[in-house]
Short mmCIF file of C-alpha atoms in Angstrom, two decimals:
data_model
loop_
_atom_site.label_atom_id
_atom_site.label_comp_id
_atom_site.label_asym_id
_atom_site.label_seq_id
_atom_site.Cartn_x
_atom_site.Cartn_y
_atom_site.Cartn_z
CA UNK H 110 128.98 145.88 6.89
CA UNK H 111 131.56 143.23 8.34
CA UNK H 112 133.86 143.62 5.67
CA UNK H 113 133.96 147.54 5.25
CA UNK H 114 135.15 147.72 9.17
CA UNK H 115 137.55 145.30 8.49
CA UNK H 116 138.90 146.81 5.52
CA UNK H 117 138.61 150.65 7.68
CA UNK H 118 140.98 148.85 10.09
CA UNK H 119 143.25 147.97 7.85
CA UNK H 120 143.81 151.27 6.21
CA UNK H 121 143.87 153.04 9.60
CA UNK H 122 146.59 150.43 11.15
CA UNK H 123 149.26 152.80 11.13
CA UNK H 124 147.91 155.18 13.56
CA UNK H 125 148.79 155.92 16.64
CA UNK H 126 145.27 155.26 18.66
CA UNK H 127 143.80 157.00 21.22
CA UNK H 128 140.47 156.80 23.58
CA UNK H 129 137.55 158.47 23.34
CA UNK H 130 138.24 160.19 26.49
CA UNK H 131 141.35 161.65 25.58
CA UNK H 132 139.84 162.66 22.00
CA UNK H 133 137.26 164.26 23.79
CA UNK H 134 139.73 166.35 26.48
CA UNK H 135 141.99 167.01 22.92
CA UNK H 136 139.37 168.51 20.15
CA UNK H 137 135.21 168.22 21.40
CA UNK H 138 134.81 170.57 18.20
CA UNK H 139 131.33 171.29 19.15
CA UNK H 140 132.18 174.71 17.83
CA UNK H 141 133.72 174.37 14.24
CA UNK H 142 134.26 175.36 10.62
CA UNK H 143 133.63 172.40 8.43
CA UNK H 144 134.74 170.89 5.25
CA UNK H 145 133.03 167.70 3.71
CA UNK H 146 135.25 165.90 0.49
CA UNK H 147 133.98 163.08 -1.05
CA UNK H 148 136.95 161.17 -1.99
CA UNK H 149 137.55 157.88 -3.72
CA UNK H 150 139.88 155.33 -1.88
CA UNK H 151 142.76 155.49 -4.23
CA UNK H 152 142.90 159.20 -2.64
CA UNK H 153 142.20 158.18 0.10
CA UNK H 154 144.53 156.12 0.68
CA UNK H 155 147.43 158.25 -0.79
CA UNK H 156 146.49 160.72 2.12
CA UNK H 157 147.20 158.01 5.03
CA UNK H 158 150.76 157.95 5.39
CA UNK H 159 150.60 161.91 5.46
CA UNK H 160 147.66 161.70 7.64
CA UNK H 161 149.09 159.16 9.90
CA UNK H 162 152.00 161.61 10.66
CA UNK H 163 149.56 164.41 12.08
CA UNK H 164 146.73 162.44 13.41
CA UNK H 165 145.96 159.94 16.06
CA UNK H 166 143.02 157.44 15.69
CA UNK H 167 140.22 156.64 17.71
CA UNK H 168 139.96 152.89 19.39
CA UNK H 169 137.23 151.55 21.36
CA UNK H 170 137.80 147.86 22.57
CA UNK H 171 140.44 147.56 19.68
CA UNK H 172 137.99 148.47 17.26
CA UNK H 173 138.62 151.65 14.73
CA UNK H 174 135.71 151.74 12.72
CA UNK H 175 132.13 152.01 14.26
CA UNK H 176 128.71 151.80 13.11
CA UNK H 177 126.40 155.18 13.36
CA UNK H 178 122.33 155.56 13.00
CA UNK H 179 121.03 158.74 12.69
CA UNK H 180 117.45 159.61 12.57
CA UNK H 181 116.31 162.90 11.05
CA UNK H 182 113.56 164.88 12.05
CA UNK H 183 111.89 167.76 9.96
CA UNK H 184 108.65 169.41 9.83
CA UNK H 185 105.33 168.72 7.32
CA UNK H 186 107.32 171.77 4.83
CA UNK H 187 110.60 169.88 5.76
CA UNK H 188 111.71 173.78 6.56
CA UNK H 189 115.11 171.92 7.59
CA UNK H 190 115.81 170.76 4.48
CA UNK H 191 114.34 173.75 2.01
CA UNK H 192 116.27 176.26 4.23
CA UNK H 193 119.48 174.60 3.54
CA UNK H 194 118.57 173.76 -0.11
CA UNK H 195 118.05 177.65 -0.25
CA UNK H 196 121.64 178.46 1.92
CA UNK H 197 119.76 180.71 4.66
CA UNK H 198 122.21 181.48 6.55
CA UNK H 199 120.08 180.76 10.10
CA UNK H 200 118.90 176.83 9.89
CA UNK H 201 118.64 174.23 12.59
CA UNK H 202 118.89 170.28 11.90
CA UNK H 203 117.66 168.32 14.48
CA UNK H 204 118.52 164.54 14.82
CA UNK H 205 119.05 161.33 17.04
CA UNK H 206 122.52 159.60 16.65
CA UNK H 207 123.09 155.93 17.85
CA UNK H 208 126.55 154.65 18.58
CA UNK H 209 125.73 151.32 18.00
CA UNK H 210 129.37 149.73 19.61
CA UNK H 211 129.26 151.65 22.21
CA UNK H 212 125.65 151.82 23.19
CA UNK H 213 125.29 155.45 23.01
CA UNK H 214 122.48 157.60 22.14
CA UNK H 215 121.51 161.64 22.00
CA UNK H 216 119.65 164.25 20.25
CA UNK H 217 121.82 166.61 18.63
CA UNK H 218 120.86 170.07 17.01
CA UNK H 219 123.32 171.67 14.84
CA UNK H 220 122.99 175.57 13.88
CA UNK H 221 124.74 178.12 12.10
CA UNK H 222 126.02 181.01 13.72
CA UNK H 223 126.28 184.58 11.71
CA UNK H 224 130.03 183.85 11.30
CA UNK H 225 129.06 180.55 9.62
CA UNK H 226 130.47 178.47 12.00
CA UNK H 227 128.89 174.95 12.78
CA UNK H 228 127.64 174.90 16.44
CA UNK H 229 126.29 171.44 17.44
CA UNK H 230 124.27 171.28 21.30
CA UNK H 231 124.01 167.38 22.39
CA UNK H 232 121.44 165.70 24.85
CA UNK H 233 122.25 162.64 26.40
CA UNK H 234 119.81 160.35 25.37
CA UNK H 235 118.46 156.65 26.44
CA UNK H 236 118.84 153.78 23.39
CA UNK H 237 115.58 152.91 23.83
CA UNK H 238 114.26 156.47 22.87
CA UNK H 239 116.49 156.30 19.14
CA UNK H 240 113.90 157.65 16.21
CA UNK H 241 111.37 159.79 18.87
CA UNK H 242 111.84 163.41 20.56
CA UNK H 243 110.43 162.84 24.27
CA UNK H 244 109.42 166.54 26.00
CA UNK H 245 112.88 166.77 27.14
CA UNK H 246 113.88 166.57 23.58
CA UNK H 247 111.88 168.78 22.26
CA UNK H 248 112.79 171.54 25.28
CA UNK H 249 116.52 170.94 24.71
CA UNK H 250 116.01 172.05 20.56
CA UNK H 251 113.72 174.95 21.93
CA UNK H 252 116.60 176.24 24.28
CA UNK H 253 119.14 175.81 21.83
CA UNK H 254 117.11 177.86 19.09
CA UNK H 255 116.20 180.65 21.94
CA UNK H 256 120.35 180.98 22.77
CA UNK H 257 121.41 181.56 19.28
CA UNK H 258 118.34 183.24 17.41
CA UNK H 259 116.65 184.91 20.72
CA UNK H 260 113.33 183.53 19.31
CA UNK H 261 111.58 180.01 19.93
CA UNK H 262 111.67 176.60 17.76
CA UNK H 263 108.06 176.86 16.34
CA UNK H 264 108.05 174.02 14.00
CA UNK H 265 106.43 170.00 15.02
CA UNK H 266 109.30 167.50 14.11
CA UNK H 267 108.87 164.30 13.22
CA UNK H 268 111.43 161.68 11.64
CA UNK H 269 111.80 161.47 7.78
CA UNK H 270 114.87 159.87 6.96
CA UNK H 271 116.81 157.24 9.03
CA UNK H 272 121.03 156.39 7.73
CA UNK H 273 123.96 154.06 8.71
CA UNK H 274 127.69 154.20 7.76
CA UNK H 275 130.39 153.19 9.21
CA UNK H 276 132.98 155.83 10.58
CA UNK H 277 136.21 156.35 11.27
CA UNK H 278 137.61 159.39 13.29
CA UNK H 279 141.00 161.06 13.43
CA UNK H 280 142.32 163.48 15.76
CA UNK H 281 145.39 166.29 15.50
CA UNK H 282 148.65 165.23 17.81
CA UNK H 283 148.22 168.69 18.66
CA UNK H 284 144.48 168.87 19.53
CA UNK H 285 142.31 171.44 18.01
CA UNK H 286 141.22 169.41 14.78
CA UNK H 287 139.00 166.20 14.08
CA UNK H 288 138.68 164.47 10.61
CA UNK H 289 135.76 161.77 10.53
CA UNK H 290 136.01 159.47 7.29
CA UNK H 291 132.67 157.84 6.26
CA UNK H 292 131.93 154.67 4.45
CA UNK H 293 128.67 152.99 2.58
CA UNK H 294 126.35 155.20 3.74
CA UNK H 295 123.11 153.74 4.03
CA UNK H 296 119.98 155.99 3.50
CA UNK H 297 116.42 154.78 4.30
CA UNK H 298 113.30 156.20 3.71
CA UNK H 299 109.89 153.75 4.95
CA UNK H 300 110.58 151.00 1.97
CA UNK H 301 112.79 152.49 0.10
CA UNK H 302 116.79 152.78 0.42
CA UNK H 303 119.76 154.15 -1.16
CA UNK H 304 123.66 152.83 -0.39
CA UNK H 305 126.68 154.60 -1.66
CA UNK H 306 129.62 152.90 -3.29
CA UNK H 307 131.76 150.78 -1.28
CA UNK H 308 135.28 153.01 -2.79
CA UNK H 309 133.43 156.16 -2.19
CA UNK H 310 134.32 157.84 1.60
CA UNK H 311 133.08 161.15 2.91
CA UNK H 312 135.61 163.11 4.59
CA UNK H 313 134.72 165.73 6.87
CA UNK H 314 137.60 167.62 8.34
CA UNK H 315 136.82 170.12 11.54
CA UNK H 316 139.14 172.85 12.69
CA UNK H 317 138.82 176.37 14.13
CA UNK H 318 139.47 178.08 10.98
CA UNK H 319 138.52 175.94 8.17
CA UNK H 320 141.81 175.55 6.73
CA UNK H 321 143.13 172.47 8.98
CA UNK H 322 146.34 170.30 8.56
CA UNK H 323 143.68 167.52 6.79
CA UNK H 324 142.50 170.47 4.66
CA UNK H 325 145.98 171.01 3.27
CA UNK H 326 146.83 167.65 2.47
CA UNK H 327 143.45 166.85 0.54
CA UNK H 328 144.06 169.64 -1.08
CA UNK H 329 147.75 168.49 -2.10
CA UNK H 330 146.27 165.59 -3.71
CA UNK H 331 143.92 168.19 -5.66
CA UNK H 332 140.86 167.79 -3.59
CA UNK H 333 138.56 170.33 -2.99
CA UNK H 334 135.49 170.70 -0.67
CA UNK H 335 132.05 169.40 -2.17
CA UNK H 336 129.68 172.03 -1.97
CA UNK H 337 126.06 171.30 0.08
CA UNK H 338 127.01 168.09 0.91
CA UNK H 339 124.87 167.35 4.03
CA UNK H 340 124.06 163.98 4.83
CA UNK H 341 120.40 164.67 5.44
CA UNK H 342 119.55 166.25 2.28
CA UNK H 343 121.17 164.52 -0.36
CA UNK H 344 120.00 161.16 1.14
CA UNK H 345 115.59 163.06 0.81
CA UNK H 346 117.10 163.84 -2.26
CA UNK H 347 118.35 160.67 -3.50
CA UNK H 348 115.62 158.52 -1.99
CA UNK H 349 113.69 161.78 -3.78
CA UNK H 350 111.42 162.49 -0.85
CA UNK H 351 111.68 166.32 -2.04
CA UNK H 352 110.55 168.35 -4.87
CA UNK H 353 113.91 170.64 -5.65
CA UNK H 354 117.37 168.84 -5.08
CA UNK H 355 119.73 170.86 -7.70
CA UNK H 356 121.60 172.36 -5.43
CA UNK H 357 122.49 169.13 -4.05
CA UNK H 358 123.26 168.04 -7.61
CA UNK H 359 127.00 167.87 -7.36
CA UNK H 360 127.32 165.76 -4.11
CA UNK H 361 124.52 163.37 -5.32
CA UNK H 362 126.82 162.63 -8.24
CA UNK H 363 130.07 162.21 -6.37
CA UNK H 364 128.30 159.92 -3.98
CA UNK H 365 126.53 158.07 -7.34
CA UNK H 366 123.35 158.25 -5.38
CA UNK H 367 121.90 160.53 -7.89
CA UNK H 368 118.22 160.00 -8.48
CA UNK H 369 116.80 158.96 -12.02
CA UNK H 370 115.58 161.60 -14.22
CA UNK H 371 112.03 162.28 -14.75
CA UNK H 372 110.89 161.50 -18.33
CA UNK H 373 109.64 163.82 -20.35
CA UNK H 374 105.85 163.08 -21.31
CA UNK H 375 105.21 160.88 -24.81
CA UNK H 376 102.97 162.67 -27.08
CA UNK H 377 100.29 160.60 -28.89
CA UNK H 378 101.41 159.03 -32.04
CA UNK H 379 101.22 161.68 -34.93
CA UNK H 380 101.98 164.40 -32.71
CA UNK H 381 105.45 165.36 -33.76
CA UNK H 382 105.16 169.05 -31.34
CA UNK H 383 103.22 170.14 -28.22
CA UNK H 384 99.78 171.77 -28.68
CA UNK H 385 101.18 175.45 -27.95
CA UNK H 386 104.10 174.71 -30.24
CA UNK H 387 101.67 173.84 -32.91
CA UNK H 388 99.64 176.84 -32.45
CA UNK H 389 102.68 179.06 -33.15
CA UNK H 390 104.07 177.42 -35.93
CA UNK H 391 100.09 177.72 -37.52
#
């Protein structure tokens, strides 16, 4: 993915960049109100020079764009996925994020509170460990469950769908607000894999309130948020490692990571309806 980083840095040169440190100290946003858009690069790039005038970018070693892996982990009923399919309100996605350029690794659980809001609880985590859940792992998703929902984490995880993208992240001048742009998003499931579009970037803009400075000028260009558009479930859903995916239906199609349609059965030659039909028209 050479080429998409070095096309990333050249339609984030005009920003003003800034460390990971001082992103950090500016907008954590472990606590947050998300929107995901997924946006083609002609809009894209009409954003930047608005963008550029609000934001700061991140740079690591002169780099802007970085590689991610993320491992998910779900249960045998893949209650992760179904209970976001089904938009329960109380859900818990559990994964293991690798910052490949900078050698980083933890487990991450993200939850929603009863207001809605995003709230994500990260373990530091050794490279070597990216794609398991050690004991510590598993105690740190326990406690996290137990704070928010006063009850334990009773299901046994194990990993069903690994990704890679490259990303690019933006923060506000004035703190407060984080935009991470995503790019060829790579799903892979045991043999099989899905990539998205190389002109196709997810956008996922994080303020306190939902209605950021990056919300406001997507939605000057006539951009709206893309409903259901988690990362783990339309990638089960487009490598179709799950029965139901129509609520995911929309972002699959944005992303053109849709998967095929099922054929209808062939009836045997000289059987112009189905048995039951038959019987009622006789």
């Amino acid at each position: 993915m050479s080429h998409t980083i070095d096309r990333n840095a050249r339609l984030f040169g005009d920003f003003t960049p800034i460390s990971l440190a001082a992103l950090n100290a500016k907008a954590a946003m472990l606590e947050r109100l998300d929107n995901k858009y997924v946006i083609r690069e002609a809009v894209l790039r009409a954003a930047l020079a608005e963008l550029a005038q609000h934001f700061d970018v991140l740079e690591i070693d002169g780099k802007r764009a970085f590689s991610y892996d993320t491992c998910y982990f779900d249960d045998d009923a893949l209650h992760s996925y179904y209970d976001h399919h089904q938009g329960r309100r109380r859900r818990c996605k559990v994964r293991v994020r690798r910052y490949n350029d900078a050698q980083l690794c933890f487990v991450e659980v993200k939850l929603k509170d009863k207001r809605g809001i995003t709230i994500k609880k990260r373990l530091d985590y050794t490279v070597d460990k990216y794609g398991t859940l050690d004991e510590a792992a598993c105690a740190h998703i326990d406690r996290c469950h137990r704070n928010l929902y006063g009850e334990p984490f009773r299901y046994a995880l194990e990993p069903v769908i690994e990704m890679r993208y490259e990303r690019v992240t933006l923060v506000a001048h004035e703190g407060g607000e984080r935009m991470t742009i995503d790019s060829q998003l790579l799903f892979r499931r045991g043999e099989r894999s899905r990539m998205t579009p190389p002109d196709v970037f997810v956008v996922e803009t994080k303020s306190a309130n939902g209605n950021g400075i990056a919300d406001r000028i997507l939605r000057a260009l006539h951009q709206h948020p893309t409903a259901r558009c988690s990362k783990y479930c339309v990638g089960m859903a487009a490598l179709e490692a799950v029965a139901r995916h129509n609520k995911f239906l929309p972002a699959l199609r944005k992303l053109e990571v849709e998967p095929p349609r099922q054929r209808a059965p062939e009836l045997p030659p000289g059987l112009p309806f189905a048995p039951a039909l038959q019987a009622v028209l006789h």
